[in-house]
PDB file of C-alpha atoms in Angstrom:
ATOM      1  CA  UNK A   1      44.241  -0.138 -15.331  1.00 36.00           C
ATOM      2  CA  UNK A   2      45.209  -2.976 -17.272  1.00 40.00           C
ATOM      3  CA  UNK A   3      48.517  -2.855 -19.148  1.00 42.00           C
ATOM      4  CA  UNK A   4      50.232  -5.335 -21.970  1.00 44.00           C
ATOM      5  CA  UNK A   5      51.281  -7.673 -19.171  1.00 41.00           C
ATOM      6  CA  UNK A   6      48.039  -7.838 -17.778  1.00 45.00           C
ATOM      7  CA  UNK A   7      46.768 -11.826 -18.463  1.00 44.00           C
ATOM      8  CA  UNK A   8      43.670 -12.218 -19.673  1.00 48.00           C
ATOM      9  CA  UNK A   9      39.893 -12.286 -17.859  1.00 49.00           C
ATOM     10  CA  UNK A  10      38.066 -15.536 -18.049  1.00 47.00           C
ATOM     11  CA  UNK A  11      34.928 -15.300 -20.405  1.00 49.00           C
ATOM     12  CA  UNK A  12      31.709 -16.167 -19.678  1.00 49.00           C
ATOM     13  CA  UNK A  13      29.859 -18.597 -21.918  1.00 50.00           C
ATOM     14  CA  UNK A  14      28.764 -16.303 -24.678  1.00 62.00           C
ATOM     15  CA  UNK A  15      31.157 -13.889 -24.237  1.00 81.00           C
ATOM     16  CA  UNK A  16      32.765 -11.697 -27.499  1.00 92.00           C
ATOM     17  CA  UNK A  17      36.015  -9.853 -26.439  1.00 95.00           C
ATOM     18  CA  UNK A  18      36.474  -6.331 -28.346  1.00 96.00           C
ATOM     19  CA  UNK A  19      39.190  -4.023 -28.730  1.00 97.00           C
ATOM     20  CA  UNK A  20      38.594  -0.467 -28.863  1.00 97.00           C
ATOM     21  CA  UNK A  21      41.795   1.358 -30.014  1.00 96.00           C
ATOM     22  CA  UNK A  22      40.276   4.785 -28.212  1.00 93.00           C
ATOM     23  CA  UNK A  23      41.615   7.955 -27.155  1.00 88.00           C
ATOM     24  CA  UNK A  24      38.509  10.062 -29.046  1.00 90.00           C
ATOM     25  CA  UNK A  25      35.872  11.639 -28.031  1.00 90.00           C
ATOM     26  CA  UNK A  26      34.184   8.621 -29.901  1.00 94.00           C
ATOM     27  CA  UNK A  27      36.391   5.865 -28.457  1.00 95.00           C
ATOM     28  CA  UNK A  28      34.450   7.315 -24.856  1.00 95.00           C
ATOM     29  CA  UNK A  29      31.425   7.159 -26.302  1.00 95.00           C
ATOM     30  CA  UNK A  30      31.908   4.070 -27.512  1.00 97.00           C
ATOM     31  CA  UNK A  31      33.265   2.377 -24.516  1.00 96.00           C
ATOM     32  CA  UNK A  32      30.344   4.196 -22.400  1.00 96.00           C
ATOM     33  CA  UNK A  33      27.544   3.156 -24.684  1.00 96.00           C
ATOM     34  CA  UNK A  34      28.837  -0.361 -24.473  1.00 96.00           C
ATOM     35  CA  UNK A  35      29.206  -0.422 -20.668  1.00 92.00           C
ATOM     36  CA  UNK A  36      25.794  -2.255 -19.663  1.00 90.00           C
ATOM     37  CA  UNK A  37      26.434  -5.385 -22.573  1.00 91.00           C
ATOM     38  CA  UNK A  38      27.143  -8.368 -20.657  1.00 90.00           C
ATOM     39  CA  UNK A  39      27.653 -10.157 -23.582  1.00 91.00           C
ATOM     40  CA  UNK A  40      30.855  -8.409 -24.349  1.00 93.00           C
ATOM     41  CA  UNK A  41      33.837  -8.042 -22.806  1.00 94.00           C
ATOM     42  CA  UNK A  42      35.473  -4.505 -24.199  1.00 95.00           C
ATOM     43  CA  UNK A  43      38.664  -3.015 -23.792  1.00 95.00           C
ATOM     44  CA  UNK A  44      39.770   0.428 -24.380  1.00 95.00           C
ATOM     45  CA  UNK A  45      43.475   1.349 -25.512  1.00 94.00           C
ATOM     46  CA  UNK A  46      45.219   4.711 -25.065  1.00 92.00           C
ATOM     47  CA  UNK A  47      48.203   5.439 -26.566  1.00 83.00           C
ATOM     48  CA  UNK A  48      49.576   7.121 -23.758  1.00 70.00           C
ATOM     49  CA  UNK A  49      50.774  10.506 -25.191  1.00 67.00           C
ATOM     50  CA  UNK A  50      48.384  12.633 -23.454  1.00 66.00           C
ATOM     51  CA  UNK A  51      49.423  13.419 -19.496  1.00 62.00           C
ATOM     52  CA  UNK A  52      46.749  12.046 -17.152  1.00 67.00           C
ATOM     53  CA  UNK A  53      44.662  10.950 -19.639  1.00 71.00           C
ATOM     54  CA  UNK A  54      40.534  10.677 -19.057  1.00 77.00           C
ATOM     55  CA  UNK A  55      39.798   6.706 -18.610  1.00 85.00           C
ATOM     56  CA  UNK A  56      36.898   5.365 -20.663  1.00 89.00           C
ATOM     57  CA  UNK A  57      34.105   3.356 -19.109  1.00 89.00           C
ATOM     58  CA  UNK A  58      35.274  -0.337 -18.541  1.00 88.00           C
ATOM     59  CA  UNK A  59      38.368  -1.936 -18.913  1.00 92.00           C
ATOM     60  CA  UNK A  60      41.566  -0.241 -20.181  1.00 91.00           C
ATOM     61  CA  UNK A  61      45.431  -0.227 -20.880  1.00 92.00           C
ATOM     62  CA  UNK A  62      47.548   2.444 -21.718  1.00 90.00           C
ATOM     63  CA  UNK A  63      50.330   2.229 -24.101  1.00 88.00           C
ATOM     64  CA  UNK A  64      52.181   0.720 -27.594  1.00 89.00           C
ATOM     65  CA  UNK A  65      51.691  -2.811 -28.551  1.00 93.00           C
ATOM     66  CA  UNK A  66      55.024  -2.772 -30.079  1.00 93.00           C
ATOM     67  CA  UNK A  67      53.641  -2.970 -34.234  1.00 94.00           C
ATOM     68  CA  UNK A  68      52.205  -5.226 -35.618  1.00 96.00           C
ATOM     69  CA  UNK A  69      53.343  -8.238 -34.292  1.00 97.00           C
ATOM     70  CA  UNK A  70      52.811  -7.015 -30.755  1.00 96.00           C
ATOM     71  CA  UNK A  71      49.302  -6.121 -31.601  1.00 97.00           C
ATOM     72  CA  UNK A  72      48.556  -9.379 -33.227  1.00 97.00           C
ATOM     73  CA  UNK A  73      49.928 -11.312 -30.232  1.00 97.00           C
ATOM     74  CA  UNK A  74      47.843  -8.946 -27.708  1.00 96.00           C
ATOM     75  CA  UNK A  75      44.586  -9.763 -29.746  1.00 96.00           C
ATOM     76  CA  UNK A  76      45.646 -13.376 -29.690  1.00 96.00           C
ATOM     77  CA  UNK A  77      46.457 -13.279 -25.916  1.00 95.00           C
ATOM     78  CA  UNK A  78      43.370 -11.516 -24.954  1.00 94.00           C
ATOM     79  CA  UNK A  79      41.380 -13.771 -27.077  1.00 94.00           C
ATOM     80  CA  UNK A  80      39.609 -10.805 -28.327  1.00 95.00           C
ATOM     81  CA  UNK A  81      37.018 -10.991 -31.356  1.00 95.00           C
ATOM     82  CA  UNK A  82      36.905  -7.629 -32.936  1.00 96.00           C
ATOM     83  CA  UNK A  83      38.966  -4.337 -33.348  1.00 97.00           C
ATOM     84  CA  UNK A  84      37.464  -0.837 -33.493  1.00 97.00           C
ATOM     85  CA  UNK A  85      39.749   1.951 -34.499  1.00 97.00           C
ATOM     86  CA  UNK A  86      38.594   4.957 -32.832  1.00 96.00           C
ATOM     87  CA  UNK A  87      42.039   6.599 -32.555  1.00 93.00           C
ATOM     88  CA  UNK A  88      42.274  10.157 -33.359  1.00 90.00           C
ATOM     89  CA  UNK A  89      42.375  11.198 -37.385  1.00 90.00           C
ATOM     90  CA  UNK A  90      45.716  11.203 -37.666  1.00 89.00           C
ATOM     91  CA  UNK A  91      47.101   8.656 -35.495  1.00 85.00           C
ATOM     92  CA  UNK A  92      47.489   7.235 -39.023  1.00 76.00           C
ATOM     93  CA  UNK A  93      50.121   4.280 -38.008  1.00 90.00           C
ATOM     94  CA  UNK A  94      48.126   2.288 -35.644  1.00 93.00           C
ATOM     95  CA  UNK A  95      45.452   2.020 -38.060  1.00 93.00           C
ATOM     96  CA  UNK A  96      47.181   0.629 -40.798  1.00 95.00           C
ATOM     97  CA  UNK A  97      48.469  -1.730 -37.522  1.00 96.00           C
ATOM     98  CA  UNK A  98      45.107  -2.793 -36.788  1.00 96.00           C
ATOM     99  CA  UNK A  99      44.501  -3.545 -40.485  1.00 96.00           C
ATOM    100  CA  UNK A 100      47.444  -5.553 -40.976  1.00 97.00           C
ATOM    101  CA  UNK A 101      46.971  -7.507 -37.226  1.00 97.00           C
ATOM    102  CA  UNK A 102      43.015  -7.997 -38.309  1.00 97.00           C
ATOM    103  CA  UNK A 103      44.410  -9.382 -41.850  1.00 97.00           C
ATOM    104  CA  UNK A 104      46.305 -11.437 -40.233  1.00 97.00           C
ATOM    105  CA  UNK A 105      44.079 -13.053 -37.481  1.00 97.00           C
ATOM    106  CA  UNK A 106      40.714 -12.784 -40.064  1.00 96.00           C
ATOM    107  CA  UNK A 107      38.803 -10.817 -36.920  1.00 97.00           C
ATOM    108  CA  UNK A 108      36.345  -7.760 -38.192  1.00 97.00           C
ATOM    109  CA  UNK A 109      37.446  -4.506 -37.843  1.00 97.00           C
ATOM    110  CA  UNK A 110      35.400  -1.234 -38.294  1.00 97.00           C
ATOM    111  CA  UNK A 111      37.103   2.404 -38.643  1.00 97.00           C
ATOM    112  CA  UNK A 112      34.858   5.161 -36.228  1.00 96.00           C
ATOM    113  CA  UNK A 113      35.951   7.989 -37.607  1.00 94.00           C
ATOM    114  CA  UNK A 114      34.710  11.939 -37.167  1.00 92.00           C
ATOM    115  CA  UNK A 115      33.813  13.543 -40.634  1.00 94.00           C
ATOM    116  CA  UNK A 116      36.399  15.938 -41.952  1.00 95.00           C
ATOM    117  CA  UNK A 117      35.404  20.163 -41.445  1.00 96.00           C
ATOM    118  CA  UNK A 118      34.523  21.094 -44.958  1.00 95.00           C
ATOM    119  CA  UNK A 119      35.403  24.519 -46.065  1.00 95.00           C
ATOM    120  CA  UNK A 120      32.413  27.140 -45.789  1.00 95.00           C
ATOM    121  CA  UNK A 121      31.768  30.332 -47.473  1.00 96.00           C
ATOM    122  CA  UNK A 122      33.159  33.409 -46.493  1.00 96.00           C
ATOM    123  CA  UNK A 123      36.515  30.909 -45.294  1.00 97.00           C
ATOM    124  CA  UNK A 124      40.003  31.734 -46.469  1.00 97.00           C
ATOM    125  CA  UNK A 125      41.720  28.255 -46.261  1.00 98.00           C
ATOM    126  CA  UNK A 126      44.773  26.638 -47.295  1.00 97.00           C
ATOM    127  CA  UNK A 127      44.869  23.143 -47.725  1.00 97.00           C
ATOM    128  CA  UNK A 128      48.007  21.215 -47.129  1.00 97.00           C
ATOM    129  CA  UNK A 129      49.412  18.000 -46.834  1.00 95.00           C
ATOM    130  CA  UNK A 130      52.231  17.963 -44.239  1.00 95.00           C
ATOM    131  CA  UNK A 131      54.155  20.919 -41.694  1.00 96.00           C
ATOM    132  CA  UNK A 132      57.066  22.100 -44.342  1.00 97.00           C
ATOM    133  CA  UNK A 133      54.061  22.997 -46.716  1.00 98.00           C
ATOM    134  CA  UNK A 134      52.589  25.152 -43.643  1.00 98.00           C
ATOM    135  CA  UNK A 135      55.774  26.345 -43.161  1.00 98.00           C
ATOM    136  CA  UNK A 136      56.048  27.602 -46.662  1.00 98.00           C
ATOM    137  CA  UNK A 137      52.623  28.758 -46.490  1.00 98.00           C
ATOM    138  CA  UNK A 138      53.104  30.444 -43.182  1.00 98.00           C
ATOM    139  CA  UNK A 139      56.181  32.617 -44.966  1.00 97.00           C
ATOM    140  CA  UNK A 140      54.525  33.386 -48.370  1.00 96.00           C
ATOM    141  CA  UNK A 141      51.710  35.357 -46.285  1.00 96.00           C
ATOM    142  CA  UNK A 142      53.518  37.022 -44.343  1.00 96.00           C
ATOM    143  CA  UNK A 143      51.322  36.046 -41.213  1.00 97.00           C
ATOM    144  CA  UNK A 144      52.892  37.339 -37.601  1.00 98.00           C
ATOM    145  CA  UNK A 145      50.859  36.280 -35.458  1.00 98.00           C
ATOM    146  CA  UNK A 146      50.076  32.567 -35.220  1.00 98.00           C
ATOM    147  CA  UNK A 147      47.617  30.560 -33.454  1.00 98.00           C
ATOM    148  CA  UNK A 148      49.270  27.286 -33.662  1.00 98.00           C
ATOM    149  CA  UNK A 149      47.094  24.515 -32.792  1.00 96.00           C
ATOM    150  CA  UNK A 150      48.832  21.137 -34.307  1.00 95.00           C
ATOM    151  CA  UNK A 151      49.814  19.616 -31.057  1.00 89.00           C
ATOM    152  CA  UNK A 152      52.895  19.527 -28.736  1.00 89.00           C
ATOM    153  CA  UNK A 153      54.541  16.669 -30.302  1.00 88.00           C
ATOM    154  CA  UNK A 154      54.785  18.430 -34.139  1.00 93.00           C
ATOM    155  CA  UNK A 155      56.114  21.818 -33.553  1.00 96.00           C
ATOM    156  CA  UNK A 156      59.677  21.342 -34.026  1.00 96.00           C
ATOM    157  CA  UNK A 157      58.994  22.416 -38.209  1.00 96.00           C
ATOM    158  CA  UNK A 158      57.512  26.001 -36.908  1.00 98.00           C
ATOM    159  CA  UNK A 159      60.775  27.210 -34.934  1.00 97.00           C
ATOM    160  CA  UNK A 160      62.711  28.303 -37.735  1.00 94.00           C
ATOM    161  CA  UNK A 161      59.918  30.621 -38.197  1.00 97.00           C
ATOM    162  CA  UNK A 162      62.227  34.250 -36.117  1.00 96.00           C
ATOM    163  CA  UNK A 163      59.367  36.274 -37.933  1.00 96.00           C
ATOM    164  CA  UNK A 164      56.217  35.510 -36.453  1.00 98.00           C
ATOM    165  CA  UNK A 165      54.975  35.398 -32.544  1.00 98.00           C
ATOM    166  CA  UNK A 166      52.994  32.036 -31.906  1.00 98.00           C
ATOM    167  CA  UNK A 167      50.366  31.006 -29.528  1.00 98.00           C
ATOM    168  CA  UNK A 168      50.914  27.429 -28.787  1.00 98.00           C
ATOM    169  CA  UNK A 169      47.488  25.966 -27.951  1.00 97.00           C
ATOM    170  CA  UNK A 170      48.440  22.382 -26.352  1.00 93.00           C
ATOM    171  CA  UNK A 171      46.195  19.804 -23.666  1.00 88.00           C
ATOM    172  CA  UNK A 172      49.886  19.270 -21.711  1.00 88.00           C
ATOM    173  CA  UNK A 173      53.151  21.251 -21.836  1.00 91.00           C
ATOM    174  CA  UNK A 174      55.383  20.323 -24.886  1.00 91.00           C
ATOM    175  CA  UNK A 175      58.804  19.094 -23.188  1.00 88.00           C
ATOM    176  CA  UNK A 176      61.353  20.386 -24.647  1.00 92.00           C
ATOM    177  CA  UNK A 177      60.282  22.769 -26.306  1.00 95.00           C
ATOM    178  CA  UNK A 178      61.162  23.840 -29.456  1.00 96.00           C
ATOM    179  CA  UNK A 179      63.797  26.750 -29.629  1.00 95.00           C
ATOM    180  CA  UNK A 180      60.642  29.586 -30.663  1.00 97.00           C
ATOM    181  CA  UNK A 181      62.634  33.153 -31.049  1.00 97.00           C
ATOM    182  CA  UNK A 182      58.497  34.518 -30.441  1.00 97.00           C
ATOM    183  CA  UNK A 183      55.977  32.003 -28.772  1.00 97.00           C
ATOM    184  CA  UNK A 184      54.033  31.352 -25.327  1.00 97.00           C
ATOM    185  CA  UNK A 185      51.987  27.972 -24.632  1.00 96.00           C
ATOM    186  CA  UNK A 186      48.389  28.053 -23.808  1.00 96.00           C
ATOM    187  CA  UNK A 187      47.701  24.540 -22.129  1.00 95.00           C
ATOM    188  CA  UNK A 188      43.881  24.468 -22.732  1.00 93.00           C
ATOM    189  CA  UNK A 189      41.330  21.438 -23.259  1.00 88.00           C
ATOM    190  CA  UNK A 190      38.372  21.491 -25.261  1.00 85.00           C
ATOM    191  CA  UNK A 191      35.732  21.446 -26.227  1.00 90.00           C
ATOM    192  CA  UNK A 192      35.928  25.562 -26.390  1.00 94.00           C
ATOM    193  CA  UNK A 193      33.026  27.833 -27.096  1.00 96.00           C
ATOM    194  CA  UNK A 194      32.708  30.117 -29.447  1.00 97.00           C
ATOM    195  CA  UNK A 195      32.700  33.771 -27.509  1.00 97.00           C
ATOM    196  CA  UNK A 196      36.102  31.924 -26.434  1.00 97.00           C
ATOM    197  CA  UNK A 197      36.953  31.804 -29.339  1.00 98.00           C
ATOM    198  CA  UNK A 198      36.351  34.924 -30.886  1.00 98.00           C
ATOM    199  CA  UNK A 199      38.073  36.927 -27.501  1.00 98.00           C
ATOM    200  CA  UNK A 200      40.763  34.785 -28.279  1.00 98.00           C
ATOM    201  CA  UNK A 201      41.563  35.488 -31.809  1.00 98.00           C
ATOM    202  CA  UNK A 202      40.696  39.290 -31.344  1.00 98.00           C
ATOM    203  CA  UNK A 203      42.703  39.590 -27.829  1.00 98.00           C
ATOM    204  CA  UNK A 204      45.810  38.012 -29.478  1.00 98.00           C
ATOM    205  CA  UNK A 205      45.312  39.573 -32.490  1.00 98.00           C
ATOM    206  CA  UNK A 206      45.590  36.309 -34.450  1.00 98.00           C
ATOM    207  CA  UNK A 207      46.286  36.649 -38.374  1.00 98.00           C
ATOM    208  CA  UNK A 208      46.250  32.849 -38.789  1.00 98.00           C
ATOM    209  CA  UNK A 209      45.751  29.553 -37.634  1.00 98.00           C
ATOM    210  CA  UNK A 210      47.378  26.446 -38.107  1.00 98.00           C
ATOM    211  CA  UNK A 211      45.675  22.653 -37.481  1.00 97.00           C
ATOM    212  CA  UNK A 212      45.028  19.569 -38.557  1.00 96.00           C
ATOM    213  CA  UNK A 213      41.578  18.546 -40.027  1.00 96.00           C
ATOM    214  CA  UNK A 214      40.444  16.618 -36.870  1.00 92.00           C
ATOM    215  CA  UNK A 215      36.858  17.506 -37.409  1.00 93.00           C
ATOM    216  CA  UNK A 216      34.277  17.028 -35.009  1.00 88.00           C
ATOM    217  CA  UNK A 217      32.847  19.658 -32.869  1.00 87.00           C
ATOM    218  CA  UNK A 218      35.237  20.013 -29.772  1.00 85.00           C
ATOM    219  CA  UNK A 219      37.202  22.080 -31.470  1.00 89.00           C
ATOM    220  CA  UNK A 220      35.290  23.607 -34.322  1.00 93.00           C
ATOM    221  CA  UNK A 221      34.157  27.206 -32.783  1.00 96.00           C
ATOM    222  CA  UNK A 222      37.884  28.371 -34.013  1.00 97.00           C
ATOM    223  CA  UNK A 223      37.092  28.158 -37.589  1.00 97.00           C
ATOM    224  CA  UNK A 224      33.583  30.267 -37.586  1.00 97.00           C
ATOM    225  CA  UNK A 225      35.732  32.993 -35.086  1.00 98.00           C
ATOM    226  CA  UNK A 226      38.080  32.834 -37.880  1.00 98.00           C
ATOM    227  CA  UNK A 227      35.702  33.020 -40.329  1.00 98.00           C
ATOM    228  CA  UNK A 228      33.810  35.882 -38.930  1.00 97.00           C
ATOM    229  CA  UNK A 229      36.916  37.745 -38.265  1.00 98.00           C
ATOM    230  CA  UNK A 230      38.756  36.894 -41.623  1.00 97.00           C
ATOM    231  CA  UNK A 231      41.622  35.273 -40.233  1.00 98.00           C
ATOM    232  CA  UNK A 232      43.484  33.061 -42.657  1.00 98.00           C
ATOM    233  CA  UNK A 233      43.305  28.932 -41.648  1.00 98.00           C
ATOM    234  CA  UNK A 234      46.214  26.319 -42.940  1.00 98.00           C
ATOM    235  CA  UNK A 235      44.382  23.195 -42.426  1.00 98.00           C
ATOM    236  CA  UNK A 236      46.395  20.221 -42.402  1.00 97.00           C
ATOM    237  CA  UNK A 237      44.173  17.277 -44.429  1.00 96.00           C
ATOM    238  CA  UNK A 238      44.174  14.023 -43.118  1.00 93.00           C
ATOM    239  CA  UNK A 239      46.187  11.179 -44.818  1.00 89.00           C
ATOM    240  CA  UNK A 240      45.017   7.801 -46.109  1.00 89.00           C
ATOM    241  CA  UNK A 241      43.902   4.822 -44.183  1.00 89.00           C
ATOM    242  CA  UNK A 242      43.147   1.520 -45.042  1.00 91.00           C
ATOM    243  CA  UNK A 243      40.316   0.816 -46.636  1.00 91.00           C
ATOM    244  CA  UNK A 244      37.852  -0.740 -44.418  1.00 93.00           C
ATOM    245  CA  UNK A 245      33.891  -0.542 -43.301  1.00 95.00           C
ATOM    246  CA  UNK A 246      33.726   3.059 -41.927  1.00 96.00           C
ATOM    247  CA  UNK A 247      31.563   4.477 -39.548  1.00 97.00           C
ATOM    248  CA  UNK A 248      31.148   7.857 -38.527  1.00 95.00           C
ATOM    249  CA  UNK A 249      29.089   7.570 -35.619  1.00 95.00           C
ATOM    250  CA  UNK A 250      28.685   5.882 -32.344  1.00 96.00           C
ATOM    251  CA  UNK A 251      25.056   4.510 -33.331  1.00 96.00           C
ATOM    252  CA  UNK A 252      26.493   3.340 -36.292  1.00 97.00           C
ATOM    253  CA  UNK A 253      28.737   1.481 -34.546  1.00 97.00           C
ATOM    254  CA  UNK A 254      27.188  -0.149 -32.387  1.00 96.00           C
ATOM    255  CA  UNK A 255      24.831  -1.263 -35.696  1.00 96.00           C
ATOM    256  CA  UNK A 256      27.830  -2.735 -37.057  1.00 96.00           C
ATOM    257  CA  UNK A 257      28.723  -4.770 -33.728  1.00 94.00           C
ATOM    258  CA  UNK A 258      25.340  -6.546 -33.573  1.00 92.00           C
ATOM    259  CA  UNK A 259      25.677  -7.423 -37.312  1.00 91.00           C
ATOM    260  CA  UNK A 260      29.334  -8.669 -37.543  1.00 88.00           C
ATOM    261  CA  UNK A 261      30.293  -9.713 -33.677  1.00 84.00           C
ATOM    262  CA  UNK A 262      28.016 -12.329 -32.997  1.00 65.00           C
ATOM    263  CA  UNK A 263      28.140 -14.414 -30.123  1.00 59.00           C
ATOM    264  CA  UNK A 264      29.995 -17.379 -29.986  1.00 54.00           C
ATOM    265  CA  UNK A 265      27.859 -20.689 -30.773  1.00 46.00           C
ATOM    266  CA  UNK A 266      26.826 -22.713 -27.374  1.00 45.00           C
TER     267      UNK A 266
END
């Protein structure tokens, strides 16, 4: 796997070196859709916070740039083209990274992002911006039993909560963790099904969940069970990003590619 130190392949004549700043469901995609193009070379970044992550199609690194600057000297290294942000919805640093380091070197860059879950009828959600307006949320409900479902690196905020018992639903095994007075980790890995989801919520006996808006459909089956079963949702919204082309697809992706990273002239 390659890593920051790695130096950079030789391209062919007519060659276009992309970035794919991954880690997604659509970041795989991506890379796997792009596999067979021999007139690109394409390179998938993780950012590493995930143990044993999956490894896209292709060539890959795992790990920071080290801001901006890093990133900028990377593309400039690599003598890559274009940048794709595919990182998850709110890995909301690196994109405003990528902006900046595209700025800076004038290369394209496209946003692939998920739509955002829109509330349906017959929900009962709360909207919120950050984890201490959860919090305050969490304690003017009275809720006691918590499906919490924000990932292991952002639960600190929820441990001065002694009143309510929390399910921790994580990929790995949040180290530390948090001083809980009431909660148990689930280590689980979507996508997850609906009748999952429903035994879960009813087995537990689950007054609300807590998230972030990641969209997409991996995890989506929680908020029909909770619908269906009227549990109460505080959904995290996602915040700004740079304003650049957006995509929401794969297909539309790979549109954009063949319109704005063209090959090189002979």
């Amino acid at each position: 796997m390659r890593t920051d130190r790695s130096p950079p392949e030789p391209l062919a004549r007519g060659v276009r070196g992309l970035l794919i700043l991954g880690g997604t469901t659509e970041g795989y995609a991506l890379a796997e859709a792009l596999s067979e193009r021999s007139d690109l070379r394409v390179v998938s970044s993780l950012a590493g916070r995930t143990e044993q992550p999956r490894r896209p199609c292709g060539e890959s690194r795992i790990g920071g740039f080290g801001g901006i600057p890093g990133l900028i000297d990377y593309l400039r290294a690599q003598r890559l083209d274009a940048v794709i942000d595919a990182t998850h919805p709110f890995a909301a640093t690196m994109g405003w990274n990528a902006a900046a380091a595209c700025d800076a070197l004038g290369l394209p860059l496209l946003r692939l992002e998920r739509p955002a879950w829109q509330p349906q009828p017959g929900d009962d959600w709360q909207q919120i911006d950050d984890w201490p307006a959860a919090v305050a949320a969490l304690q003017r409900s009275g809720a006691r039993r918590v499906l919490l479902a924000v990932g292991r690196q952002e639960l600190a905020p929820f441990a001065a909560l002694d009143a309510v018992s929390f399910l921790i639903r994580a990929v790995s095994a949040p180290r530390p963790l948090p001083a809980f007075k009431d909660a148990r980790v689930l280590l689980a890995r979507g996508p997850f099904t609906l009748v999952d989801e429903r035994a879960l919520l009813a087995d537990e006996r689950i007054d609300t969940i807590v998230c972030k808006n990641s969209g997409g459909a991996a995890t989506a089956a929680k908020l029909r069970a909770a619908r269906e079963l009227g549990v109460r949702v505080i959904m995290r919204q996602r915040a700004p990003r740079p304003p650049t082309t957006l995509a929401t697809d794969v297909q539309a992706a790979l549109a954009w590619l063949d319109t704005n990273v063209s090959k090189p002239s002979d």
